[in-house]
Amino acid sequence: MNAKRSSIADRLLDWYDAHGRDLPWRAKRGEAPDPYRVWLSEVMLQQTTVAAVAPRFREWTERWPSVDALAAAPDEAIMAAWAGLGYYARARNLVKAARAVAAAGGFPRTEAGLLELPGLGAYTAAAVAAIAFGERAVVVDANVERVVARLFAIQTPLPAARPAIRAATDRITPDTRAGDFAQAMMDLGATLCTVRKPRCLLCPLRESCTAYAEGDPARLPVKAAKKAKPRRHGTIFWLERREGARSVWLVRRPDKGLLGGMRALPTGPWVDASPALAAAPAAINWRMLGGQVEHGFTHFNLTLALAVGRGEAQGEGEWWPVADLAAAGLPTLFAKAARAVLGEDEDGSMT
DNA sequence: AACGCGTGGTC
DNA sequence: TGACCAAGCGT
């Protein structure tokens, strides 16, 4: 059978066997995959780059080598360990899922069962079912959407094109090695069939690719226009106590919403106009620092003024030794603000 | 169905 | 250099 007649899946799997990436969560050839590592890596990789995840995955699995170990850990330790990775609902759901799995004595072994776990949606349930358990599941992430939209020259803009893309992916998914097929599609999307400047001359599927034949594969997939990001303003309060080791007042953010459940510096409301001292955690004389902190979220940009003061705190929170702030597990926004206050910021994010 | 939800890299 | 984007999920 020549290359032209062999299936897309066959050619892709041959390419994967020769050129697939060596990633820390992938089982070595001939070894059985560990569902815990597959699940953890898939959750970490949701909307997060391989480069960002790799070191965090290694640290995490060294500290908590099994789902039972993770299930036994305190919430606070898990949330702090997730700090900096973003999308903190993933960590909240990770805790719940780990305890459900530990209580059940193991992971569900089917796509439908996995879909019941918190934090596993259509993509992750299919990926874990295929990669960890060998089920023939149809795995569609942003890489697969791009590859498939180009292979079949699907012109419909995303997200309206999703049903057609899923159906096309189903048609080319093999009955065996569905997990390798999914990982191969993602490797292809990450290394050759990239958003900009795809390297079509190296692509094992070039002969089957309609977008390549038509001459401008980078044009696909078409995407709906995005809304402009508003800018909001707020104040971060850096409160130190007067006595004892140098300590700063930290609060825990509400479980739902932005940065939910994470340790944080107190903030006032985030509003459209300029900041004020509303909602300060102490009625003291605050000193406003000259610089501001800029931070971008998915759906808005934030400019934060920094108020510094000394005194007794009001409300719930804890005094945290400044020397040990790295262990508090602050989300990047607050870590950035702390650096600015402590004058450790050399890269110009103070404006 | 559209929106809320983080962060860092890329060009 | 700011806009775009990444192994999406929950509501």
CSV table of C-alpha atoms (C1' of nucleotides) in Angstrom, one decimal:
chain,number,residue,atom,x,y,z
A,1,MET,CA,0.0,0.0,0.0
A,2,ASN,CA,1.6,3.3,-1.0
A,3,ALA,CA,1.5,6.4,1.1
A,4,LYS,CA,-1.2,8.0,-0.9
A,5,ARG,CA,-3.6,5.2,-0.2
A,6,SER,CA,-2.7,4.6,3.5
A,7,SER,CA,-5.1,6.3,5.8
A,8,ILE,CA,-4.5,9.7,7.4
A,9,ALA,CA,-4.3,8.0,10.8
A,10,ASP,CA,-1.7,5.5,9.6
A,11,ARG,CA,0.5,8.2,8.2
A,12,LEU,CA,0.1,10.4,11.2
A,13,LEU,CA,0.9,7.5,13.6
A,14,ASP,CA,4.1,6.7,11.6
A,15,TRP,CA,5.1,10.3,11.9
A,16,TYR,CA,4.4,10.3,15.6
A,17,ASP,CA,6.5,7.2,16.2
A,18,ALA,CA,9.4,9.0,14.6
A,19,HIS,CA,8.9,12.6,15.6
A,20,GLY,CA,6.5,12.7,18.5
A,21,ARG,CA,7.7,14.9,21.4
A,22,ASP,CA,9.2,13.4,24.6
A,23,LEU,CA,7.2,15.0,27.4
A,24,PRO,CA,7.4,14.3,31.1
A,25,TRP,CA,3.8,13.0,31.4
A,26,ARG,CA,4.0,10.5,28.5
A,27,ALA,CA,4.6,6.9,29.3
A,28,LYS,CA,7.8,5.4,27.9
A,29,ARG,CA,7.3,3.1,25.0
A,30,GLY,CA,6.1,-0.3,26.3
A,31,GLU,CA,5.1,1.1,29.6
A,32,ALA,CA,1.5,1.4,30.7
A,33,PRO,CA,0.3,5.0,31.1
A,34,ASP,CA,-0.6,6.1,34.7
A,35,PRO,CA,-4.1,7.6,34.7
A,36,TYR,CA,-3.2,10.0,37.5
A,37,ARG,CA,-0.3,11.5,35.5
A,38,VAL,CA,-2.5,11.6,32.4
A,39,TRP,CA,-5.3,13.3,34.2
A,40,LEU,CA,-3.1,15.8,36.0
A,41,SER,CA,-1.2,16.7,32.9
A,42,GLU,CA,-4.4,17.2,30.9
A,43,VAL,CA,-5.8,19.5,33.5
A,44,MET,CA,-2.6,21.5,33.8
A,45,LEU,CA,-2.4,21.8,30.0
A,46,GLN,CA,-5.9,23.3,29.7
A,47,GLN,CA,-5.2,26.7,28.1
A,48,THR,CA,-1.7,26.5,29.3
A,49,THR,CA,1.5,26.0,27.4
A,50,VAL,CA,3.7,22.9,27.5
A,51,ALA,CA,6.7,25.1,28.5
A,52,ALA,CA,4.8,26.4,31.5
A,53,VAL,CA,3.4,23.1,32.6
A,54,ALA,CA,6.5,20.8,32.3
A,55,PRO,CA,8.4,22.0,35.4
A,56,ARG,CA,5.3,22.4,37.5
A,57,PHE,CA,4.2,18.8,36.5
A,58,ARG,CA,7.6,17.5,37.7
A,59,GLU,CA,7.4,19.3,41.0
A,60,TRP,CA,3.8,18.3,41.6
A,61,THR,CA,4.3,14.6,40.9
A,62,GLU,CA,7.3,14.5,43.1
A,63,ARG,CA,5.3,16.0,46.0
A,64,TRP,CA,2.1,14.0,45.3
A,65,PRO,CA,3.0,10.9,43.3
A,66,SER,CA,-0.5,9.4,43.3
A,67,VAL,CA,-4.1,10.4,43.4
A,68,ASP,CA,-4.4,9.1,46.9
A,69,ALA,CA,-1.5,11.3,48.1
A,70,LEU,CA,-3.1,14.3,46.4
A,71,ALA,CA,-6.5,13.5,47.9
A,72,ALA,CA,-5.0,13.4,51.4
A,73,ALA,CA,-3.4,16.9,51.1
A,74,PRO,CA,-5.0,19.9,52.6
A,75,ASP,CA,-6.8,22.3,50.3
A,76,GLU,CA,-4.5,25.2,51.2
A,77,ALA,CA,-1.4,23.3,50.2
A,78,ILE,CA,-2.9,22.3,46.8
A,79,MET,CA,-4.2,25.8,46.0
A,80,ALA,CA,-0.8,27.3,47.0
A,81,ALA,CA,1.0,24.7,44.8
A,82,TRP,CA,-1.2,25.9,41.8
A,83,ALA,CA,-0.2,29.5,42.3
A,84,GLY,CA,1.0,31.1,39.1
A,85,LEU,CA,-0.6,28.6,36.8
A,86,GLY,CA,-3.8,30.6,36.4
A,87,TYR,CA,-7.4,29.5,36.0
A,88,TYR,CA,-7.7,28.6,39.7
A,89,ALA,CA,-11.0,26.8,39.3
A,90,ARG,CA,-8.9,24.0,37.9
A,91,ALA,CA,-7.2,23.6,41.3
A,92,ARG,CA,-10.5,23.7,43.1
A,93,ASN,CA,-11.9,21.1,40.9
A,94,LEU,CA,-8.7,19.0,41.1
A,95,VAL,CA,-9.1,18.7,44.8
A,96,LYS,CA,-12.7,17.5,44.4
A,97,ALA,CA,-11.9,15.1,41.7
A,98,ALA,CA,-8.9,13.6,43.5
A,99,ARG,CA,-11.0,12.9,46.6
A,100,ALA,CA,-13.9,11.4,44.5
A,101,VAL,CA,-11.4,9.2,42.7
A,102,ALA,CA,-9.7,8.1,45.9
A,103,ALA,CA,-13.0,7.3,47.6
A,104,ALA,CA,-14.0,5.3,44.6
A,105,GLY,CA,-10.8,3.3,44.6
A,106,GLY,CA,-9.6,4.5,41.2
A,107,PHE,CA,-10.4,6.6,38.1
A,108,PRO,CA,-13.5,5.9,36.0
A,109,ARG,CA,-12.2,3.9,33.0
A,110,THR,CA,-14.7,5.3,30.4
A,111,GLU,CA,-15.1,8.6,28.7
A,112,ALA,CA,-18.7,8.9,30.1
A,113,GLY,CA,-17.5,8.1,33.6
A,114,LEU,CA,-14.6,10.6,33.4
A,115,LEU,CA,-16.9,13.3,32.2
A,116,GLU,CA,-18.7,13.1,35.6
A,117,LEU,CA,-15.5,14.3,37.4
A,118,PRO,CA,-15.3,18.0,38.2
A,119,GLY,CA,-12.9,19.9,35.8
A,120,LEU,CA,-13.2,17.3,33.0
A,121,GLY,CA,-15.1,18.5,30.0
A,122,ALA,CA,-15.5,17.0,26.6
A,123,TYR,CA,-11.9,17.4,25.6
A,124,THR,CA,-10.3,16.2,28.8
A,125,ALA,CA,-12.6,13.2,29.3
A,126,ALA,CA,-11.9,12.1,25.8
A,127,ALA,CA,-8.2,12.6,26.1
A,128,VAL,CA,-7.9,10.7,29.4
A,129,ALA,CA,-10.1,7.9,28.1
A,130,ALA,CA,-8.0,7.5,25.0
A,131,ILE,CA,-4.5,8.1,26.4
A,132,ALA,CA,-4.9,6.3,29.8
A,133,PHE,CA,-7.4,3.6,29.0
A,134,GLY,CA,-7.1,3.0,25.2
A,135,GLU,CA,-10.7,3.8,24.5
A,136,ARG,CA,-11.6,5.0,21.0
A,137,ALA,CA,-12.6,8.6,21.9
A,138,VAL,CA,-12.8,11.6,19.7
A,139,VAL,CA,-10.3,14.1,21.1
A,140,VAL,CA,-10.7,17.7,19.9
A,141,ASP,CA,-8.7,20.6,21.2
A,142,ALA,CA,-7.5,23.8,19.6
A,143,ASN,CA,-4.7,22.0,17.8
A,144,VAL,CA,-7.0,19.4,16.4
A,145,GLU,CA,-9.5,22.1,15.3
A,146,ARG,CA,-6.7,23.9,13.4
A,147,VAL,CA,-5.4,20.7,11.7
A,148,VAL,CA,-8.8,19.4,10.8
A,149,ALA,CA,-10.1,22.8,9.6
A,150,ARG,CA,-7.1,22.9,7.2
A,151,LEU,CA,-7.2,19.2,6.1
A,152,PHE,CA,-10.8,19.6,5.0
A,153,ALA,CA,-10.7,23.4,4.3
A,154,ILE,CA,-13.6,24.1,6.6
A,155,GLN,CA,-14.5,27.7,6.0
A,156,THR,CA,-17.1,28.2,8.7
A,157,PRO,CA,-15.7,30.4,11.5
A,158,LEU,CA,-15.1,29.1,15.0
A,159,PRO,CA,-16.9,28.4,17.2
A,160,ALA,CA,-19.8,27.7,14.8
A,161,ALA,CA,-17.6,25.1,13.0
A,162,ARG,CA,-17.2,22.9,16.0
A,163,PRO,CA,-19.8,20.3,15.1
A,164,ALA,CA,-18.4,19.9,11.6
A,165,ILE,CA,-14.8,19.7,12.9
A,166,ARG,CA,-15.8,17.1,15.5
A,167,ALA,CA,-17.6,15.0,12.9
A,168,ALA,CA,-14.5,15.1,10.6
A,169,THR,CA,-12.2,14.2,13.5
A,170,ASP,CA,-14.5,11.2,14.3
A,171,ARG,CA,-14.1,10.1,10.6
A,172,ILE,CA,-10.3,10.0,10.8
A,173,THR,CA,-9.9,8.7,14.3
A,174,PRO,CA,-8.6,5.1,14.2
A,175,ASP,CA,-10.1,2.2,16.2
A,176,THR,CA,-6.8,1.4,17.8
A,177,ARG,CA,-4.2,3.8,19.2
A,178,ALA,CA,-6.7,6.5,19.6
A,179,GLY,CA,-4.6,8.0,22.4
A,180,ASP,CA,-1.5,8.1,20.3
A,181,PHE,CA,-3.5,9.5,17.4
A,182,ALA,CA,-4.8,12.4,19.6
A,183,GLN,CA,-1.3,13.2,20.9
A,184,ALA,CA,0.0,13.0,17.4
A,185,MET,CA,-2.6,15.5,16.2
A,186,MET,CA,-1.6,17.8,19.0
A,187,ASP,CA,2.1,17.4,18.3
A,188,LEU,CA,1.5,18.1,14.6
A,189,GLY,CA,-0.5,21.2,15.6
A,190,ALA,CA,2.2,22.4,18.0
A,191,THR,CA,5.2,21.8,15.8
A,192,LEU,CA,4.2,21.9,12.1
A,193,CYS,CA,0.6,22.9,11.6
A,194,THR,CA,1.1,26.1,13.6
A,195,VAL,CA,-1.2,29.1,13.7
A,196,ARG,CA,1.3,31.2,11.8
A,197,LYS,CA,3.7,30.0,9.1
A,198,PRO,CA,2.8,26.3,9.0
A,199,ARG,CA,5.7,24.1,7.9
A,200,CYS,CA,3.7,22.2,5.3
A,201,LEU,CA,6.8,20.7,3.5
A,202,LEU,CA,7.5,18.6,6.6
A,203,CYS,CA,3.9,17.6,7.1
A,204,PRO,CA,3.0,13.9,6.8
A,205,LEU,CA,-0.6,14.8,5.8
A,206,ARG,CA,0.3,17.4,3.1
A,207,GLU,CA,-1.0,15.2,0.3
A,208,SER,CA,-4.4,15.0,2.0
A,209,CYS,CA,-4.6,18.6,2.9
A,210,THR,CA,-7.2,20.6,1.0
A,211,ALA,CA,-6.0,24.0,2.5
A,212,TYR,CA,-2.5,23.2,1.4
A,213,ALA,CA,-3.7,22.4,-2.1
A,214,GLU,CA,-5.7,25.7,-2.2
A,215,GLY,CA,-2.5,27.6,-1.3
A,216,ASP,CA,-3.1,29.4,2.0
A,217,PRO,CA,-3.5,27.1,4.9
A,218,ALA,CA,-2.6,29.7,7.5
A,219,ARG,CA,-5.9,31.4,6.7
A,220,LEU,CA,-7.7,28.6,8.5
A,221,PRO,CA,-9.5,28.2,10.8
A,222,VAL,CA,-11.5,31.4,10.5
A,223,LYS,CA,-12.3,32.8,13.9
A,224,ALA,CA,-15.0,35.2,15.1
A,225,ALA,CA,-13.7,38.7,16.1
A,226,LYS,CA,-12.9,39.2,19.7
A,227,LYS,CA,-14.4,41.9,21.9
A,228,ALA,CA,-12.1,44.7,23.1
A,229,LYS,CA,-10.8,44.4,26.7
A,230,PRO,CA,-11.8,47.1,29.1
A,231,ARG,CA,-9.4,48.6,31.6
A,232,ARG,CA,-10.2,48.7,35.3
A,233,HIS,CA,-8.6,50.4,38.2
A,234,GLY,CA,-8.1,49.4,41.8
A,235,THR,CA,-6.0,49.6,44.9
A,236,ILE,CA,-3.9,46.9,46.6
A,237,PHE,CA,-3.3,47.4,50.3
A,238,TRP,CA,0.1,46.4,51.8
A,239,LEU,CA,-0.5,46.4,55.5
A,240,GLU,CA,2.4,45.6,57.9
A,241,ARG,CA,2.0,45.2,61.7
A,242,ARG,CA,4.0,47.3,64.0
A,243,GLU,CA,5.6,44.6,66.3
A,244,GLY,CA,7.3,41.3,65.7
A,245,ALA,CA,9.0,39.9,62.6
A,246,ARG,CA,8.2,41.9,59.5
A,247,SER,CA,4.8,40.6,58.4
A,248,VAL,CA,2.1,41.6,55.9
A,249,TRP,CA,-1.7,41.0,56.1
A,250,LEU,CA,-3.0,38.4,53.7
A,251,VAL,CA,-6.6,37.5,53.0
A,252,ARG,CA,-8.2,34.5,51.3
A,253,ARG,CA,-10.4,35.4,48.3
A,254,PRO,CA,-14.0,34.1,48.1
A,255,ASP,CA,-14.3,30.6,46.6
A,256,LYS,CA,-16.1,31.7,43.5
A,257,GLY,CA,-14.9,34.3,40.9
A,258,LEU,CA,-11.6,35.7,39.9
A,259,LEU,CA,-8.6,34.2,41.7
A,260,GLY,CA,-11.2,32.3,43.9
A,261,GLY,CA,-9.9,30.5,46.9
A,262,MET,CA,-6.4,31.9,46.6
A,263,ARG,CA,-4.4,33.8,49.2
A,264,ALA,CA,-4.1,37.5,48.3
A,265,LEU,CA,-3.3,41.0,49.3
A,266,PRO,CA,-6.4,42.9,50.3
A,267,THR,CA,-7.8,45.0,47.4
A,268,GLY,CA,-10.5,47.6,47.0
A,269,PRO,CA,-13.2,47.2,44.3
A,270,TRP,CA,-12.1,47.1,40.7
A,271,VAL,CA,-13.9,49.9,38.9
A,272,ASP,CA,-13.9,51.8,35.6
A,273,ALA,CA,-12.5,55.1,37.1
A,274,SER,CA,-9.6,56.0,39.2
A,275,PRO,CA,-8.9,54.1,42.5
A,276,ALA,CA,-9.7,55.1,46.0
A,277,LEU,CA,-9.1,53.9,49.5
A,278,ALA,CA,-12.5,52.3,49.8
A,279,ALA,CA,-12.5,48.9,51.5
A,280,ALA,CA,-9.1,49.3,53.1
A,281,PRO,CA,-8.4,46.6,55.7
A,282,ALA,CA,-7.5,49.2,58.3
A,283,ALA,CA,-8.5,52.7,59.2
A,284,ILE,CA,-5.0,54.2,59.2
A,285,ASN,CA,-3.1,56.7,57.3
A,286,TRP,CA,-2.2,55.0,54.0
A,287,ARG,CA,0.7,56.2,51.9
A,288,MET,CA,0.3,55.8,48.2
A,289,LEU,CA,3.3,54.6,46.3
A,290,GLY,CA,4.2,56.5,43.1
A,291,GLY,CA,4.2,53.5,40.8
A,292,GLN,CA,1.3,51.4,39.7
A,293,VAL,CA,1.1,47.7,38.8
A,294,GLU,CA,-0.3,46.6,35.4
A,295,HIS,CA,-1.9,43.2,34.9
A,296,GLY,CA,-3.8,41.6,32.1
A,297,PHE,CA,-6.5,39.1,32.6
A,298,THR,CA,-8.4,37.2,29.9
A,299,HIS,CA,-11.2,39.7,29.7
A,300,PHE,CA,-9.9,43.0,31.2
A,301,ASN,CA,-6.7,44.8,31.9
A,302,LEU,CA,-6.1,46.1,35.4
A,303,THR,CA,-4.1,49.1,36.7
A,304,LEU,CA,-3.5,48.9,40.4
A,305,ALA,CA,-2.4,51.7,42.8
A,306,LEU,CA,-0.4,50.6,45.8
A,307,ALA,CA,-1.3,51.8,49.3
A,308,VAL,CA,1.2,51.0,52.1
A,309,GLY,CA,0.5,51.3,55.8
A,310,ARG,CA,1.2,50.1,59.3
A,311,GLY,CA,-1.2,49.1,62.0
A,312,GLU,CA,-3.8,46.6,63.2
A,313,ALA,CA,-5.9,44.7,60.6
A,314,GLN,CA,-9.7,44.4,60.6
A,315,GLY,CA,-11.6,41.4,59.4
A,316,GLU,CA,-10.4,37.9,58.5
A,317,GLY,CA,-6.9,37.2,57.4
A,318,GLU,CA,-3.4,36.3,58.6
A,319,TRP,CA,-0.1,37.9,59.2
A,320,TRP,CA,2.4,36.4,56.9
A,321,PRO,CA,6.2,36.8,57.4
A,322,VAL,CA,7.5,38.9,54.5
A,323,ALA,CA,10.7,36.9,54.4
A,324,ASP,CA,8.6,33.8,53.5
A,325,LEU,CA,6.2,35.4,51.1
A,326,ALA,CA,7.1,32.9,48.3
A,327,ALA,CA,5.5,30.1,50.3
A,328,ALA,CA,2.2,31.9,50.5
A,329,GLY,CA,1.2,30.8,47.0
A,330,LEU,CA,0.1,34.2,45.7
A,331,PRO,CA,-1.3,34.4,42.2
A,332,THR,CA,0.9,36.3,39.9
A,333,LEU,CA,-0.9,39.6,40.2
A,334,PHE,CA,-0.2,39.8,43.9
A,335,ALA,CA,3.3,38.4,43.6
A,336,LYS,CA,3.9,41.2,41.1
A,337,ALA,CA,2.5,43.8,43.5
A,338,ALA,CA,4.6,42.5,46.4
A,339,ARG,CA,7.7,42.7,44.2
A,340,ALA,CA,6.8,46.3,43.4
A,341,VAL,CA,6.3,47.2,47.1
A,342,LEU,CA,9.5,45.5,48.2
A,343,GLY,CA,11.4,47.3,45.5
A,344,GLU,CA,12.7,44.1,44.0
A,345,ASP,CA,11.2,44.9,40.6
A,346,GLU,CA,14.0,45.5,38.1
A,347,ASP,CA,12.1,44.8,34.9
A,348,GLY,CA,10.1,47.9,34.7
A,349,SER,CA,6.6,46.8,35.5
A,350,MET,CA,6.5,49.7,38.0
A,351,THR,CA,5.3,52.5,35.9
B,1,DA,C1',-24.8,30.5,23.9
B,2,DA,C1',-21.9,33.6,25.5
B,3,DC,C1',-19.3,35.0,29.0
B,4,DG,C1',-16.0,34.7,33.1
B,5,DC,C1',-11.9,32.8,34.2
B,6,DG,C1',-4.8,33.7,34.4
B,7,DT,C1',-0.6,33.7,32.7
B,8,DG,C1',3.4,34.0,29.8
B,9,DG,C1',5.3,33.6,25.1
B,10,DT,C1',5.4,35.3,20.4
B,11,DC,C1',5.6,38.5,16.6
C,1,DT,C1',4.2,46.7,21.5
C,2,DG,C1',-0.1,45.3,22.0
C,3,DA,C1',-2.8,41.7,20.1
C,4,DC,C1',-3.1,37.1,19.8
C,5,DC,C1',-2.8,32.7,21.5
C,6,DA,C1',-2.3,28.0,24.4
C,7,DA,C1',-3.8,20.1,25.5
C,8,DG,C1',-11.0,24.3,28.0
C,9,DC,C1',-14.5,24.2,31.8
C,10,DG,C1',-18.6,25.8,34.2
C,11,DT,C1',-22.6,28.3,34.2
